[in-house]
């Protein structure tokens, strides 16, 4: 992992020195897109999620409820997933990492991050609301990748035995300050990763153009490419968007590994590739079956 990161940084530095003018424009486009379109909705959600989880979260709320421990465990786990989908994968990885070896086992954490390392729902909804796609296509963009992810998650979740269960709410006198610092750290991490992998994807611009270029760049870092692909409707763009959402991007996978170092990067990558393949197969079938144009 360290060797791969060193190589990526070396490539980015070389690109910065050789193509300084072009790199400056790419950085401007990426930062403006992230801070203007994404962050205003995402930042408050991340902050509230951190405050919630540091104050004990769902486990604190249901601690005194007369339910079986296994039921409490599931409620807590599923609530964390929902909160993570709303606030974004870096926030989910941070929250899940906090619960590792407390209320969640390593296998459960790995399964969650395998299946839900995806662009945040607020970001996707903002793009969908601003695009000119027809209603069926808008539904497919969310329904196809997320339905496959949930199915794979529940299939694997049934195979995992939850032997280590704890519902003691964490005590922290500095919840607000800790949440603010965690939010700032998450935003800085996201910003840095977005810039880094946008730079690394620049060489593709030298021999690729149009939507194919945006697909490749989106698999590296999805923020700007998704915005571009959503700007014009076509079956090709619809398929590319679903592929990018399903895979999520190398940038996001690296963020997860940095936030939750105990998870396996290879397992997450393998699962994302499987989800992407299944999503594209289902997309092809639905387009043919519904005769979408």
Tab-separated table of N, CA, C and O in Angstrom, residues 126-199:
chain	number	residue	atom	x	y	z
A	126	UNK	N	-28.457	15.510	-5.279
A	126	UNK	CA	-28.244	16.871	-5.794
A	126	UNK	C	-27.980	16.842	-7.299
A	126	UNK	O	-28.511	17.670	-8.052
A	127	UNK	N	-27.183	15.880	-7.765
A	127	UNK	CA	-26.910	15.749	-9.197
A	127	UNK	C	-28.162	15.349	-9.965
A	127	UNK	O	-28.444	15.886	-11.038
A	128	UNK	N	-28.921	14.412	-9.414
A	128	UNK	CA	-30.134	13.937	-10.074
A	128	UNK	C	-31.168	15.046	-10.202
A	128	UNK	O	-31.817	15.209	-11.240
A	129	UNK	N	-31.308	15.841	-9.151
A	129	UNK	CA	-32.301	16.923	-9.164
A	129	UNK	C	-31.962	18.018	-10.160
A	129	UNK	O	-32.853	18.735	-10.641
A	130	UNK	N	-30.683	18.151	-10.478
A	130	UNK	CA	-30.261	19.225	-11.383
A	130	UNK	C	-30.081	18.764	-12.826
A	130	UNK	O	-29.781	19.579	-13.702
A	131	UNK	N	-30.272	17.465	-13.090
A	131	UNK	CA	-30.052	16.950	-14.445
A	131	UNK	C	-31.370	16.871	-15.216
A	131	UNK	O	-32.459	17.000	-14.645
A	132	UNK	N	-31.259	16.622	-16.530
A	132	UNK	CA	-32.437	16.573	-17.396
A	132	UNK	C	-32.842	15.148	-17.757
A	132	UNK	O	-33.569	14.936	-18.724
A	133	UNK	N	-32.375	14.167	-17.000
A	133	UNK	CA	-32.714	12.772	-17.268
A	133	UNK	C	-34.213	12.546	-17.057
A	133	UNK	O	-34.843	13.243	-16.245
A	134	UNK	N	-34.760	11.557	-17.769
A	134	UNK	CA	-36.165	11.204	-17.524
A	134	UNK	C	-36.282	10.490	-16.183
A	134	UNK	O	-35.292	10.036	-15.610
A	135	UNK	N	-37.504	10.394	-15.667
A	135	UNK	CA	-37.730	9.860	-14.318
A	135	UNK	C	-37.259	8.420	-14.160
A	135	UNK	O	-36.723	8.042	-13.117
A	136	UNK	N	-37.460	7.595	-15.193
A	136	UNK	CA	-37.038	6.193	-15.118
A	136	UNK	C	-35.518	6.102	-14.959
A	136	UNK	O	-35.002	5.342	-14.140
A	137	UNK	N	-34.803	6.892	-15.742
A	137	UNK	CA	-33.336	6.890	-15.668
A	137	UNK	C	-32.844	7.379	-14.314
A	137	UNK	O	-31.875	6.854	-13.760
A	138	UNK	N	-33.515	8.388	-13.767
A	138	UNK	CA	-33.139	8.898	-12.444
A	138	UNK	C	-33.291	7.819	-11.378
A	138	UNK	O	-32.464	7.680	-10.484
A	139	UNK	N	-34.374	7.048	-11.488
A	139	UNK	CA	-34.609	5.962	-10.526
A	139	UNK	C	-33.559	4.871	-10.678
A	139	UNK	O	-33.027	4.352	-9.690
A	140	UNK	N	-33.218	4.535	-11.927
A	140	UNK	CA	-32.252	3.460	-12.188
A	140	UNK	C	-30.871	3.797	-11.634
A	140	UNK	O	-30.165	2.909	-11.135
A	141	UNK	N	-30.479	5.063	-11.717
A	141	UNK	CA	-29.163	5.495	-11.239
A	141	UNK	C	-28.963	5.132	-9.772
A	141	UNK	O	-27.867	4.734	-9.352
A	142	UNK	N	-30.028	5.263	-8.987
A	142	UNK	CA	-29.949	4.930	-7.562
A	142	UNK	C	-30.308	3.469	-7.313
A	142	UNK	O	-29.612	2.753	-6.574
A	143	UNK	N	-31.374	3.006	-7.943
A	143	UNK	CA	-31.933	1.686	-7.628
A	143	UNK	C	-31.004	0.529	-7.976
A	143	UNK	O	-30.847	-0.412	-7.185
A	144	UNK	N	-30.370	0.572	-9.135
A	144	UNK	CA	-29.559	-0.573	-9.581
A	144	UNK	C	-28.330	-0.807	-8.694
A	144	UNK	O	-28.188	-1.887	-8.112
A	145	UNK	N	-27.424	0.160	-8.560
A	145	UNK	CA	-26.233	-0.130	-7.735
A	145	UNK	C	-26.550	-0.369	-6.269
A	145	UNK	O	-25.969	-1.255	-5.637
A	146	UNK	N	-27.501	0.382	-5.707
A	146	UNK	CA	-27.780	0.254	-4.281
A	146	UNK	C	-28.537	-1.036	-3.959
A	146	UNK	O	-28.320	-1.634	-2.897
A	147	UNK	N	-29.411	-1.482	-4.850
A	147	UNK	CA	-30.125	-2.739	-4.596
A	147	UNK	C	-29.162	-3.920	-4.605
A	147	UNK	O	-29.249	-4.815	-3.754
A	148	UNK	N	-28.205	-3.927	-5.537
A	148	UNK	CA	-27.214	-5.001	-5.599
A	148	UNK	C	-26.336	-4.984	-4.358
A	148	UNK	O	-26.026	-6.039	-3.770
A	149	UNK	N	-25.945	-3.794	-3.921
A	149	UNK	CA	-25.108	-3.682	-2.720
A	149	UNK	C	-25.822	-4.220	-1.485
A	149	UNK	O	-25.230	-4.928	-0.671
A	150	UNK	N	-27.091	-3.864	-1.326
A	150	UNK	CA	-27.847	-4.328	-0.169
A	150	UNK	C	-28.039	-5.842	-0.202
A	150	UNK	O	-27.940	-6.513	0.827
A	151	UNK	N	-28.304	-6.381	-1.378
A	151	UNK	CA	-28.489	-7.834	-1.505
A	151	UNK	C	-27.213	-8.571	-1.113
A	151	UNK	O	-27.239	-9.529	-0.324
A	152	UNK	N	-26.071	-8.126	-1.647
A	152	UNK	CA	-24.792	-8.765	-1.321
A	152	UNK	C	-24.448	-8.600	0.156
A	152	UNK	O	-23.907	-9.511	0.785
A	153	UNK	N	-24.788	-7.434	0.706
A	153	UNK	CA	-24.519	-7.209	2.127
A	153	UNK	C	-25.293	-8.198	2.997
A	153	UNK	O	-24.722	-8.828	3.892
A	154	UNK	N	-26.588	-8.337	2.745
A	154	UNK	CA	-27.412	-9.213	3.574
A	154	UNK	C	-27.040	-10.689	3.396
A	154	UNK	O	-27.098	-11.464	4.348
A	155	UNK	N	-26.639	-11.062	2.184
A	155	UNK	CA	-26.201	-12.446	1.949
A	155	UNK	C	-24.975	-12.755	2.799
A	155	UNK	O	-24.909	-13.795	3.476
A	156	UNK	N	-23.999	-11.852	2.784
A	156	UNK	CA	-22.777	-12.056	3.568
A	156	UNK	C	-23.013	-11.859	5.053
A	156	UNK	O	-22.389	-12.525	5.881
A	157	UNK	N	-23.920	-10.957	5.399
A	157	UNK	CA	-24.190	-10.674	6.812
A	157	UNK	C	-24.774	-11.888	7.519
A	157	UNK	O	-24.513	-12.106	8.712
A	158	UNK	N	-25.565	-12.672	6.790
A	158	UNK	CA	-26.170	-13.865	7.381
A	158	UNK	C	-25.127	-14.927	7.734
A	158	UNK	O	-25.361	-15.780	8.596
A	159	UNK	N	-23.970	-14.849	7.072
A	159	UNK	CA	-22.929	-15.850	7.302
A	159	UNK	C	-21.998	-15.481	8.457
A	159	UNK	O	-21.201	-16.298	8.902
A	160	UNK	N	-22.108	-14.225	8.933
A	160	UNK	CA	-21.197	-13.739	9.974
A	160	UNK	C	-21.813	-13.929	11.354
A	160	UNK	O	-22.940	-13.519	11.612
A	161	UNK	N	-21.062	-14.545	12.241
A	161	UNK	CA	-21.508	-14.720	13.617
A	161	UNK	C	-21.029	-13.535	14.460
A	161	UNK	O	-19.844	-13.233	14.505
A	162	UNK	N	-21.984	-12.897	15.122
A	162	UNK	CA	-21.671	-11.724	15.938
A	162	UNK	C	-21.420	-12.153	17.380
A	162	UNK	O	-22.299	-12.083	18.238
A	163	UNK	N	-20.222	-12.628	17.642
A	163	UNK	CA	-19.895	-13.126	18.988
A	163	UNK	C	-19.544	-11.990	19.946
A	163	UNK	O	-19.732	-12.103	21.147
A	164	UNK	N	-19.027	-10.910	19.389
A	164	UNK	CA	-18.544	-9.813	20.243
A	164	UNK	C	-19.562	-8.672	20.204
A	164	UNK	O	-19.593	-7.890	19.258
A	165	UNK	N	-20.408	-8.572	21.215
A	165	UNK	CA	-21.451	-7.560	21.239
A	165	UNK	C	-21.355	-6.752	22.526
A	165	UNK	O	-21.293	-7.303	23.616
A	166	UNK	N	-21.343	-5.431	22.393
A	166	UNK	CA	-21.289	-4.553	23.563
A	166	UNK	C	-22.204	-3.362	23.326
A	166	UNK	O	-22.224	-2.803	22.231
A	167	UNK	N	-22.970	-2.987	24.356
A	167	UNK	CA	-23.883	-1.861	24.218
A	167	UNK	C	-23.647	-0.797	25.268
A	167	UNK	O	-24.534	-0.058	25.642
A	168	UNK	N	-22.442	-0.726	25.774
A	168	UNK	CA	-22.106	0.334	26.722
A	168	UNK	C	-21.787	1.604	25.955
A	168	UNK	O	-20.829	1.650	25.192
A	169	UNK	N	-22.591	2.608	26.149
A	169	UNK	CA	-22.395	3.865	25.413
A	169	UNK	C	-21.090	4.522	25.827
A	169	UNK	O	-20.777	4.585	27.007
A	170	UNK	N	-20.308	5.015	24.877
A	170	UNK	CA	-19.037	5.662	25.210
A	170	UNK	C	-19.248	6.965	25.969
A	170	UNK	O	-20.183	7.704	25.700
A	171	UNK	N	-18.367	7.244	26.934
A	171	UNK	CA	-18.467	8.478	27.693
A	171	UNK	C	-17.375	9.436	27.228
A	171	UNK	O	-16.198	9.121	27.260
A	172	UNK	N	-17.810	10.583	26.804
A	172	UNK	CA	-16.856	11.566	26.300
A	172	UNK	C	-17.350	12.964	26.659
A	172	UNK	O	-18.435	13.357	26.247
A	173	UNK	N	-16.557	13.695	27.427
A	173	UNK	CA	-16.982	15.021	27.868
A	173	UNK	C	-16.799	16.082	26.783
A	173	UNK	O	-17.322	17.182	26.902
A	174	UNK	N	-16.026	15.784	25.757
A	174	UNK	CA	-15.759	16.752	24.689
A	174	UNK	C	-16.348	16.283	23.363
A	174	UNK	O	-15.662	16.255	22.340
A	175	UNK	N	-17.608	15.902	23.379
A	175	UNK	CA	-18.258	15.345	22.192
A	175	UNK	C	-18.274	16.345	21.038
A	175	UNK	O	-17.920	16.003	19.903
A	176	UNK	N	-18.693	17.583	21.308
A	176	UNK	CA	-18.827	18.589	20.252
A	176	UNK	C	-17.468	18.908	19.627
A	176	UNK	O	-17.320	18.902	18.394
A	177	UNK	N	-16.471	19.157	20.449
A	177	UNK	CA	-15.147	19.496	19.918
A	177	UNK	C	-14.548	18.333	19.140
A	177	UNK	O	-13.933	18.528	18.092
A	178	UNK	N	-14.736	17.109	19.655
A	178	UNK	CA	-14.218	15.941	18.959
A	178	UNK	C	-14.918	15.759	17.616
A	178	UNK	O	-14.282	15.424	16.606
A	179	UNK	N	-16.228	16.015	17.584
A	179	UNK	CA	-16.997	15.888	16.346
A	179	UNK	C	-16.558	16.925	15.320
A	179	UNK	O	-16.435	16.631	14.126
A	180	UNK	N	-16.310	18.161	15.765
A	180	UNK	CA	-15.863	19.222	14.861
A	180	UNK	C	-14.496	18.882	14.270
A	180	UNK	O	-14.260	19.042	13.061
A	181	UNK	N	-13.576	18.410	15.112
A	181	UNK	CA	-12.248	18.034	14.635
A	181	UNK	C	-12.312	16.867	13.658
A	181	UNK	O	-11.606	16.850	12.641
A	182	UNK	N	-13.172	15.892	13.954
A	182	UNK	CA	-13.326	14.736	13.062
A	182	UNK	C	-13.924	15.163	11.727
A	182	UNK	O	-13.523	14.669	10.670
A	183	UNK	N	-14.886	16.075	11.770
A	183	UNK	CA	-15.492	16.581	10.537
A	183	UNK	C	-14.463	17.309	9.689
A	183	UNK	O	-14.374	17.090	8.474
A	184	UNK	N	-13.673	18.174	10.338
A	184	UNK	CA	-12.625	18.910	9.615
A	184	UNK	C	-11.605	17.958	9.009
A	184	UNK	O	-11.193	18.115	7.847
A	185	UNK	N	-11.209	16.938	9.778
A	185	UNK	CA	-10.232	15.957	9.291
A	185	UNK	C	-10.797	15.195	8.097
A	185	UNK	O	-10.093	14.946	7.106
A	186	UNK	N	-12.065	14.822	8.162
A	186	UNK	CA	-12.700	14.093	7.064
A	186	UNK	C	-12.772	14.944	5.807
A	186	UNK	O	-12.484	14.467	4.696
A	187	UNK	N	-13.126	16.217	5.951
A	187	UNK	CA	-13.233	17.116	4.802
A	187	UNK	C	-11.867	17.353	4.162
A	187	UNK	O	-11.735	17.348	2.931
A	188	UNK	N	-10.849	17.546	4.987
A	188	UNK	CA	-9.483	17.728	4.465
A	188	UNK	C	-9.026	16.472	3.726
A	188	UNK	O	-8.422	16.556	2.640
A	189	UNK	N	-9.306	15.306	4.290
A	189	UNK	CA	-8.939	14.044	3.663
A	189	UNK	C	-9.637	13.889	2.317
A	189	UNK	O	-9.010	13.513	1.313
A	190	UNK	N	-10.936	14.189	2.284
A	190	UNK	CA	-11.693	14.096	1.041
A	190	UNK	C	-11.143	15.061	-0.004
A	190	UNK	O	-10.953	14.686	-1.170
A	191	UNK	N	-10.866	16.302	0.416
A	191	UNK	CA	-10.350	17.317	-0.515
A	191	UNK	C	-9.003	16.894	-1.098
A	191	UNK	O	-8.784	16.976	-2.306
A	192	UNK	N	-8.100	16.454	-0.220
A	192	UNK	CA	-6.782	16.027	-0.678
A	192	UNK	C	-6.842	14.849	-1.629
A	192	UNK	O	-6.149	14.820	-2.647
A	193	UNK	N	-7.685	13.879	-1.289
A	193	UNK	CA	-7.810	12.694	-2.131
A	193	UNK	C	-8.408	13.041	-3.490
A	193	UNK	O	-7.958	12.537	-4.531
A	194	UNK	N	-9.407	13.910	-3.497
A	194	UNK	CA	-10.042	14.329	-4.749
A	194	UNK	C	-9.030	15.020	-5.655
A	194	UNK	O	-8.942	14.734	-6.854
A	195	UNK	N	-8.238	15.933	-5.081
A	195	UNK	CA	-7.224	16.648	-5.878
A	195	UNK	C	-6.157	15.681	-6.393
A	195	UNK	O	-5.796	15.694	-7.575
A	196	UNK	N	-5.661	14.809	-5.500
A	196	UNK	CA	-4.587	13.886	-5.863
A	196	UNK	C	-4.979	12.994	-7.028
A	196	UNK	O	-4.247	12.892	-8.028
A	197	UNK	N	-6.137	12.349	-6.934
A	197	UNK	CA	-6.507	11.392	-7.975
A	197	UNK	C	-7.043	12.071	-9.233
A	197	UNK	O	-7.047	11.465	-10.306
A	198	UNK	N	-7.467	13.313	-9.111
A	198	UNK	CA	-7.798	14.088	-10.310
A	198	UNK	C	-6.521	14.401	-11.087
A	198	UNK	O	-6.508	14.378	-12.320
A	199	UNK	N	-5.447	14.689	-10.361
A	199	UNK	CA	-4.158	14.955	-11.011
A	199	UNK	C	-3.616	13.698	-11.686
A	199	UNK	O	-3.126	13.738	-12.818
